[in-house]
């Protein structure tokens, strides 16, 4: 059972366009929602994260929008660049003692020059 | 400033063998988590250790075990390797056991033949 559902599986945008990746979660016990960027052969790198008491967080070209009532959150990449081409994962972390991250299946983003 | 370091970077083992993977967290970080990432999927949580104690365990068989040492480095051991254990094994470190960001190493690519 996939507790964090991510879409789309793959995405291609033109340079300068907006990339949008969506995630939905089922468990209301999550208290932290990070996005990770992963390049081939590398470990995931934390991109941006949000807590459920905030509806939006922006860092440079990256914005997370969070809808607590709908249990959905999304990543927007503004002015997408070829260097942004990577796999993006959303994740959710349980509250409590076991702080494991539950991951989405990933979105492969390609940005055409 | 060194990030999370994992060794070895690549490893080839035969079915039935055992393997030990190593991780050194970021200096000052006391929590280490292990994840398995099968090609094309998101990471799956295996273990979390904090202050040398196991804080969480994922849905993996008893062939998987781990420990954390007094210097906060960690080992992941897998016995009786199966072909399905082939994956990228990721180590993440965080400052404390809860409420802090996780930073990932580049991973160990394990191939079981």
PDB file of C-alpha atoms in Angstrom:
ATOM      1  CA  UNK A   1       0.000   0.000   0.000  1.00  0.00           C
ATOM      2  CA  UNK A   2       1.533   3.252  -1.175  1.00  0.00           C
ATOM      3  CA  UNK A   3       1.047   5.813   1.572  1.00  0.00           C
ATOM      4  CA  UNK A   4       2.517   8.641  -0.488  1.00  0.00           C
ATOM      5  CA  UNK A   5       1.322   8.796  -4.091  1.00  0.00           C
ATOM      6  CA  UNK A   6       3.342  10.877  -6.530  1.00  0.00           C
ATOM      7  CA  UNK A   7       2.490  12.026 -10.027  1.00  0.00           C
ATOM      8  CA  UNK A   8       3.364  12.263 -12.819  1.00  0.00           C
ATOM      9  CA  UNK A   9       5.851   9.437 -13.230  1.00  0.00           C
ATOM     10  CA  UNK A  10       7.736  11.461 -15.815  1.00  0.00           C
ATOM     11  CA  UNK A  11       7.628  15.026 -17.036  1.00  0.00           C
ATOM     12  CA  UNK A  12       9.237  16.966 -19.845  1.00  0.00           C
ATOM     13  CA  UNK A  13       9.209  20.751 -19.923  1.00  0.00           C
ATOM     14  CA  UNK A  14      10.880  23.409 -21.998  1.00  0.00           C
ATOM     15  CA  UNK A  15      13.620  25.598 -20.593  1.00  0.00           C
ATOM     16  CA  UNK A  16      12.059  28.507 -18.775  1.00  0.00           C
ATOM     17  CA  UNK A  17       8.796  26.661 -18.159  1.00  0.00           C
ATOM     18  CA  UNK A  18       7.172  25.646 -14.893  1.00  0.00           C
ATOM     19  CA  UNK A  19       7.534  22.068 -13.646  1.00  0.00           C
ATOM     20  CA  UNK A  20       4.797  20.842 -11.316  1.00  0.00           C
ATOM     21  CA  UNK A  21       4.941  17.572  -9.384  1.00  0.00           C
ATOM     22  CA  UNK A  22       2.117  16.457  -7.115  1.00  0.00           C
ATOM     23  CA  UNK A  23       1.941  14.221  -4.078  1.00  0.00           C
ATOM     24  CA  UNK A  24      -0.931  12.964  -1.959  1.00  0.00           C
ATOM     25  CA  UNK A  25      -0.714  11.230   1.389  1.00  0.00           C
ATOM     26  CA  UNK A  26      -3.106   9.075   3.358  1.00  0.00           C
ATOM     27  CA  UNK A  27      -1.845   9.167   6.936  1.00  0.00           C
ATOM     28  CA  UNK A  28      -2.590  12.259   8.970  1.00  0.00           C
ATOM     29  CA  UNK A  29       0.203  11.351  11.414  1.00  0.00           C
ATOM     30  CA  UNK A  30       2.828  12.851   9.110  1.00  0.00           C
ATOM     31  CA  UNK A  31       4.411  16.068  10.355  1.00  0.00           C
ATOM     32  CA  UNK A  32       7.126  16.914   7.840  1.00  0.00           C
ATOM     33  CA  UNK A  33       7.094  16.861   4.048  1.00  0.00           C
ATOM     34  CA  UNK A  34      10.422  17.117   2.216  1.00  0.00           C
ATOM     35  CA  UNK A  35      11.257  17.039  -1.458  1.00  0.00           C
ATOM     36  CA  UNK A  36      14.467  15.397  -2.610  1.00  0.00           C
ATOM     37  CA  UNK A  37      16.357  15.709  -5.882  1.00  0.00           C
ATOM     38  CA  UNK A  38      18.386  12.761  -7.097  1.00  0.00           C
ATOM     39  CA  UNK A  39      20.828  12.635  -9.984  1.00  0.00           C
ATOM     40  CA  UNK A  40      21.893   9.288 -11.496  1.00  0.00           C
ATOM     41  CA  UNK A  41      24.425   7.491  -9.324  1.00  0.00           C
ATOM     42  CA  UNK A  42      23.994   9.921  -6.439  1.00  0.00           C
ATOM     43  CA  UNK A  43      22.105   9.878  -3.192  1.00  0.00           C
ATOM     44  CA  UNK A  44      19.004  12.053  -2.764  1.00  0.00           C
ATOM     45  CA  UNK A  45      19.649  15.672  -1.824  1.00  0.00           C
ATOM     46  CA  UNK A  46      17.179  17.645   0.252  1.00  0.00           C
ATOM     47  CA  UNK A  47      15.669  20.385  -1.895  1.00  0.00           C
ATOM     48  CA  UNK A  48      12.981  22.008   0.204  1.00  0.00           C
ATOM     49  CA  UNK A  49      10.634  20.921   2.990  1.00  0.00           C
ATOM     50  CA  UNK A  50       7.435  22.089   4.654  1.00  0.00           C
ATOM     51  CA  UNK A  51       5.512  21.444   7.860  1.00  0.00           C
ATOM     52  CA  UNK A  52       1.706  21.119   7.860  1.00  0.00           C
ATOM     53  CA  UNK A  53       1.123  24.400   9.675  1.00  0.00           C
ATOM     54  CA  UNK A  54       2.318  26.309   6.602  1.00  0.00           C
ATOM     55  CA  UNK A  55       0.474  26.470   3.254  1.00  0.00           C
ATOM     56  CA  UNK A  56       3.381  27.564   1.088  1.00  0.00           C
ATOM     57  CA  UNK A  57       7.155  27.777   1.223  1.00  0.00           C
ATOM     58  CA  UNK A  58       9.417  29.307  -1.372  1.00  0.00           C
ATOM     59  CA  UNK A  59      13.168  28.974  -1.761  1.00  0.00           C
ATOM     60  CA  UNK A  60      14.564  30.534  -4.919  1.00  0.00           C
ATOM     61  CA  UNK A  61      12.934  28.901  -7.925  1.00  0.00           C
ATOM     62  CA  UNK A  62      11.391  26.114  -5.823  1.00  0.00           C
ATOM     63  CA  UNK A  63       8.007  26.388  -4.105  1.00  0.00           C
ATOM     64  CA  UNK A  64       6.035  23.880  -2.079  1.00  0.00           C
ATOM     65  CA  UNK A  65       2.266  24.302  -1.887  1.00  0.00           C
ATOM     66  CA  UNK A  66       0.565  22.386   0.921  1.00  0.00           C
ATOM     67  CA  UNK A  67      -3.158  21.631   1.267  1.00  0.00           C
ATOM     68  CA  UNK A  68      -3.742  20.009   4.629  1.00  0.00           C
ATOM     69  CA  UNK A  69      -7.473  19.393   4.194  1.00  0.00           C
ATOM     70  CA  UNK A  70      -6.929  17.667   0.857  1.00  0.00           C
ATOM     71  CA  UNK A  71      -3.784  15.885   2.119  1.00  0.00           C
ATOM     72  CA  UNK A  72      -1.880  17.030  -0.929  1.00  0.00           C
ATOM     73  CA  UNK A  73       1.336  18.893  -1.556  1.00  0.00           C
ATOM     74  CA  UNK A  74       3.141  19.898  -4.691  1.00  0.00           C
ATOM     75  CA  UNK A  75       6.519  21.122  -5.914  1.00  0.00           C
ATOM     76  CA  UNK A  76       6.715  23.959  -8.414  1.00  0.00           C
ATOM     77  CA  UNK A  77       9.976  24.646 -10.206  1.00  0.00           C
ATOM     78  CA  UNK A  78       9.901  28.058 -11.838  1.00  0.00           C
ATOM     79  CA  UNK A  79      12.075  28.961 -14.828  1.00  0.00           C
ATOM     80  CA  UNK A  80      13.087  25.314 -15.234  1.00  0.00           C
ATOM     81  CA  UNK A  81      16.643  24.753 -16.451  1.00  0.00           C
ATOM     82  CA  UNK A  82      18.349  21.770 -18.138  1.00  0.00           C
ATOM     83  CA  UNK A  83      20.380  21.345 -14.944  1.00  0.00           C
ATOM     84  CA  UNK A  84      17.137  20.623 -13.102  1.00  0.00           C
ATOM     85  CA  UNK A  85      16.793  17.378 -15.068  1.00  0.00           C
ATOM     86  CA  UNK A  86      16.755  14.724 -12.347  1.00  0.00           C
ATOM     87  CA  UNK A  87      14.416  12.465 -10.419  1.00  0.00           C
ATOM     88  CA  UNK A  88      12.358  14.182  -7.749  1.00  0.00           C
ATOM     89  CA  UNK A  89      10.923  12.419  -4.746  1.00  0.00           C
ATOM     90  CA  UNK A  90       8.352  13.661  -2.295  1.00  0.00           C
ATOM     91  CA  UNK A  91       8.360  12.139   1.148  1.00  0.00           C
ATOM     92  CA  UNK A  92       6.469  12.309   4.410  1.00  0.00           C
ATOM     93  CA  UNK A  93       7.796  11.696   7.884  1.00  0.00           C
ATOM     94  CA  UNK A  94       5.854  10.144  10.716  1.00  0.00           C
ATOM     95  CA  UNK A  95       5.458  11.985  13.969  1.00  0.00           C
ATOM     96  CA  UNK A  96       6.545  10.141  17.088  1.00  0.00           C
ATOM     97  CA  UNK A  97       9.585   8.051  17.921  1.00  0.00           C
ATOM     98  CA  UNK A  98       9.970   6.251  14.598  1.00  0.00           C
ATOM     99  CA  UNK A  99      10.971   9.100  12.310  1.00  0.00           C
ATOM    100  CA  UNK A 100      11.201   7.142   9.093  1.00  0.00           C
ATOM    101  CA  UNK A 101      10.514   8.804   5.777  1.00  0.00           C
ATOM    102  CA  UNK A 102       7.814   7.359   3.536  1.00  0.00           C
ATOM    103  CA  UNK A 103       8.678   8.094  -0.096  1.00  0.00           C
ATOM    104  CA  UNK A 104       6.770   8.561  -3.286  1.00  0.00           C
ATOM    105  CA  UNK A 105       7.839   6.572  -6.338  1.00  0.00           C
ATOM    106  CA  UNK A 106       9.581   9.535  -7.945  1.00  0.00           C
ATOM    107  CA  UNK A 107       9.157  11.778 -10.992  1.00  0.00           C
ATOM    108  CA  UNK A 108      11.728  11.832 -13.725  1.00  0.00           C
ATOM    109  CA  UNK A 109      12.011  15.424 -14.925  1.00  0.00           C
ATOM    110  CA  UNK A 110      13.607  16.349 -18.233  1.00  0.00           C
ATOM    111  CA  UNK A 111      14.091  19.972 -19.196  1.00  0.00           C
ATOM    112  CA  UNK A 112      14.713  20.574 -22.880  1.00  0.00           C
ATOM    113  CA  UNK A 113      17.205  23.330 -23.746  1.00  0.00           C
TER     114      UNK A 113
ATOM    115  CA  UNK B   1      33.227  19.832   5.675  1.00  0.00           C
ATOM    116  CA  UNK B   2      32.637  16.148   4.916  1.00  0.00           C
ATOM    117  CA  UNK B   3      29.130  14.981   4.204  1.00  0.00           C
ATOM    118  CA  UNK B   4      27.801  11.495   4.776  1.00  0.00           C
ATOM    119  CA  UNK B   5      30.330   8.978   3.508  1.00  0.00           C
ATOM    120  CA  UNK B   6      29.541   5.409   2.563  1.00  0.00           C
ATOM    121  CA  UNK B   7      31.801   2.545   1.647  1.00  0.00           C
ATOM    122  CA  UNK B   8      32.246   0.758  -0.585  1.00  0.00           C
ATOM    123  CA  UNK B   9      30.645   2.635  -3.485  1.00  0.00           C
ATOM    124  CA  UNK B  10      30.105  -0.511  -5.527  1.00  0.00           C
ATOM    125  CA  UNK B  11      30.025  -4.161  -4.590  1.00  0.00           C
ATOM    126  CA  UNK B  12      29.336  -7.436  -6.365  1.00  0.00           C
ATOM    127  CA  UNK B  13      28.422 -10.476  -4.297  1.00  0.00           C
ATOM    128  CA  UNK B  14      27.212 -14.009  -4.997  1.00  0.00           C
ATOM    129  CA  UNK B  15      23.896 -15.387  -3.783  1.00  0.00           C
ATOM    130  CA  UNK B  16      24.175 -16.799  -0.269  1.00  0.00           C
ATOM    131  CA  UNK B  17      27.085 -14.585   0.729  1.00  0.00           C
ATOM    132  CA  UNK B  18      26.904 -11.864   3.334  1.00  0.00           C
ATOM    133  CA  UNK B  19      27.815  -8.215   3.013  1.00  0.00           C
ATOM    134  CA  UNK B  20      28.720  -5.356   5.339  1.00  0.00           C
ATOM    135  CA  UNK B  21      28.108  -1.772   4.300  1.00  0.00           C
ATOM    136  CA  UNK B  22      29.545   1.148   6.216  1.00  0.00           C
ATOM    137  CA  UNK B  23      28.440   4.701   6.854  1.00  0.00           C
ATOM    138  CA  UNK B  24      30.040   7.693   8.547  1.00  0.00           C
ATOM    139  CA  UNK B  25      27.563  10.431   9.416  1.00  0.00           C
ATOM    140  CA  UNK B  26      28.169  14.148   9.249  1.00  0.00           C
ATOM    141  CA  UNK B  27      30.295  15.290  12.169  1.00  0.00           C
ATOM    142  CA  UNK B  28      28.049  16.030  15.129  1.00  0.00           C
ATOM    143  CA  UNK B  29      25.129  13.992  13.812  1.00  0.00           C
ATOM    144  CA  UNK B  30      23.986  11.264  16.167  1.00  0.00           C
ATOM    145  CA  UNK B  31      21.284   9.568  14.112  1.00  0.00           C
ATOM    146  CA  UNK B  32      21.813   7.254  11.165  1.00  0.00           C
ATOM    147  CA  UNK B  33      19.140   5.680   8.990  1.00  0.00           C
ATOM    148  CA  UNK B  34      19.477   3.054   6.285  1.00  0.00           C
ATOM    149  CA  UNK B  35      17.353   2.845   3.145  1.00  0.00           C
ATOM    150  CA  UNK B  36      17.176   0.442   0.223  1.00  0.00           C
ATOM    151  CA  UNK B  37      16.479   1.906  -3.202  1.00  0.00           C
ATOM    152  CA  UNK B  38      15.626  -0.484  -5.981  1.00  0.00           C
ATOM    153  CA  UNK B  39      16.133   0.895  -9.465  1.00  0.00           C
ATOM    154  CA  UNK B  40      13.218   3.071 -10.526  1.00  0.00           C
ATOM    155  CA  UNK B  41      11.667   3.312  -7.073  1.00  0.00           C
ATOM    156  CA  UNK B  42      11.848   5.493  -4.017  1.00  0.00           C
ATOM    157  CA  UNK B  43      13.973   4.529  -1.023  1.00  0.00           C
ATOM    158  CA  UNK B  44      12.500   2.061   1.466  1.00  0.00           C
ATOM    159  CA  UNK B  45      13.290   2.477   5.163  1.00  0.00           C
ATOM    160  CA  UNK B  46      15.338  -0.319   6.754  1.00  0.00           C
ATOM    161  CA  UNK B  47      16.628   0.929  10.116  1.00  0.00           C
ATOM    162  CA  UNK B  48      17.154   4.025  12.205  1.00  0.00           C
ATOM    163  CA  UNK B  49      19.716   4.293  14.998  1.00  0.00           C
ATOM    164  CA  UNK B  50      20.107   7.109  17.473  1.00  0.00           C
ATOM    165  CA  UNK B  51      22.718   7.213  20.201  1.00  0.00           C
ATOM    166  CA  UNK B  52      23.616   3.599  19.376  1.00  0.00           C
ATOM    167  CA  UNK B  53      20.093   2.346  19.950  1.00  0.00           C
ATOM    168  CA  UNK B  54      17.674   1.076  17.325  1.00  0.00           C
ATOM    169  CA  UNK B  55      14.804   3.549  17.006  1.00  0.00           C
ATOM    170  CA  UNK B  56      12.956   2.084  14.065  1.00  0.00           C
ATOM    171  CA  UNK B  57      12.856  -0.916  11.793  1.00  0.00           C
ATOM    172  CA  UNK B  58      11.235  -1.270   8.398  1.00  0.00           C
ATOM    173  CA  UNK B  59       9.578  -4.283   6.834  1.00  0.00           C
ATOM    174  CA  UNK B  60      12.740  -6.227   6.020  1.00  0.00           C
ATOM    175  CA  UNK B  61      13.624  -9.838   6.913  1.00  0.00           C
ATOM    176  CA  UNK B  62      15.918 -10.769   9.788  1.00  0.00           C
ATOM    177  CA  UNK B  63      18.733 -11.274   7.282  1.00  0.00           C
ATOM    178  CA  UNK B  64      19.150  -7.511   7.560  1.00  0.00           C
ATOM    179  CA  UNK B  65      20.803  -6.169  10.693  1.00  0.00           C
ATOM    180  CA  UNK B  66      22.624  -3.015  11.667  1.00  0.00           C
ATOM    181  CA  UNK B  67      24.466  -1.388  14.492  1.00  0.00           C
ATOM    182  CA  UNK B  68      25.815   1.995  15.462  1.00  0.00           C
ATOM    183  CA  UNK B  69      29.189   2.518  17.069  1.00  0.00           C
ATOM    184  CA  UNK B  70      30.261   4.964  19.819  1.00  0.00           C
ATOM    185  CA  UNK B  71      31.589   7.358  17.159  1.00  0.00           C
ATOM    186  CA  UNK B  72      28.085   7.256  15.545  1.00  0.00           C
ATOM    187  CA  UNK B  73      29.250   5.466  12.418  1.00  0.00           C
ATOM    188  CA  UNK B  74      27.100   2.542  11.381  1.00  0.00           C
ATOM    189  CA  UNK B  75      27.186  -0.793   9.624  1.00  0.00           C
ATOM    190  CA  UNK B  76      24.428  -2.541   7.724  1.00  0.00           C
ATOM    191  CA  UNK B  77      24.785  -6.306   7.434  1.00  0.00           C
ATOM    192  CA  UNK B  78      22.881  -8.523   5.067  1.00  0.00           C
ATOM    193  CA  UNK B  79      23.167 -12.306   5.310  1.00  0.00           C
ATOM    194  CA  UNK B  80      22.249 -15.038   2.826  1.00  0.00           C
ATOM    195  CA  UNK B  81      22.071 -12.595  -0.074  1.00  0.00           C
ATOM    196  CA  UNK B  82      19.336 -12.986  -2.647  1.00  0.00           C
ATOM    197  CA  UNK B  83      19.211 -11.636  -6.169  1.00  0.00           C
ATOM    198  CA  UNK B  84      16.430  -9.323  -5.007  1.00  0.00           C
ATOM    199  CA  UNK B  85      18.794  -7.620  -2.567  1.00  0.00           C
ATOM    200  CA  UNK B  86      20.484  -5.911  -5.503  1.00  0.00           C
ATOM    201  CA  UNK B  87      19.882  -2.219  -4.933  1.00  0.00           C
ATOM    202  CA  UNK B  88      21.389   1.101  -3.943  1.00  0.00           C
ATOM    203  CA  UNK B  89      21.775   1.199  -0.173  1.00  0.00           C
ATOM    204  CA  UNK B  90      21.567   4.686   1.232  1.00  0.00           C
ATOM    205  CA  UNK B  91      22.649   6.007   4.576  1.00  0.00           C
ATOM    206  CA  UNK B  92      21.189   9.209   5.961  1.00  0.00           C
ATOM    207  CA  UNK B  93      22.388  11.136   8.970  1.00  0.00           C
ATOM    208  CA  UNK B  94      20.574  13.691  11.054  1.00  0.00           C
ATOM    209  CA  UNK B  95      21.465  15.790  14.033  1.00  0.00           C
ATOM    210  CA  UNK B  96      19.037  14.148  16.432  1.00  0.00           C
ATOM    211  CA  UNK B  97      16.541  11.325  16.465  1.00  0.00           C
ATOM    212  CA  UNK B  98      13.597  13.489  15.613  1.00  0.00           C
ATOM    213  CA  UNK B  99      12.609  16.770  14.120  1.00  0.00           C
ATOM    214  CA  UNK B 100      15.687  17.340  11.992  1.00  0.00           C
ATOM    215  CA  UNK B 101      16.607  17.089   8.338  1.00  0.00           C
ATOM    216  CA  UNK B 102      18.152  13.936   6.914  1.00  0.00           C
ATOM    217  CA  UNK B 103      21.206  14.172   4.683  1.00  0.00           C
ATOM    218  CA  UNK B 104      22.059  11.268   2.417  1.00  0.00           C
ATOM    219  CA  UNK B 105      25.333   9.758   1.292  1.00  0.00           C
ATOM    220  CA  UNK B 106      25.932   8.739  -2.292  1.00  0.00           C
ATOM    221  CA  UNK B 107      25.030   5.152  -1.512  1.00  0.00           C
ATOM    222  CA  UNK B 108      26.515   1.705  -2.032  1.00  0.00           C
ATOM    223  CA  UNK B 109      25.467  -0.029  -5.224  1.00  0.00           C
ATOM    224  CA  UNK B 110      25.128  -3.744  -4.362  1.00  0.00           C
ATOM    225  CA  UNK B 111      24.790  -6.266  -7.150  1.00  0.00           C
ATOM    226  CA  UNK B 112      24.017  -9.875  -6.262  1.00  0.00           C
ATOM    227  CA  UNK B 113      24.751 -12.424  -8.975  1.00  0.00           C
TER     228      UNK B 113
END
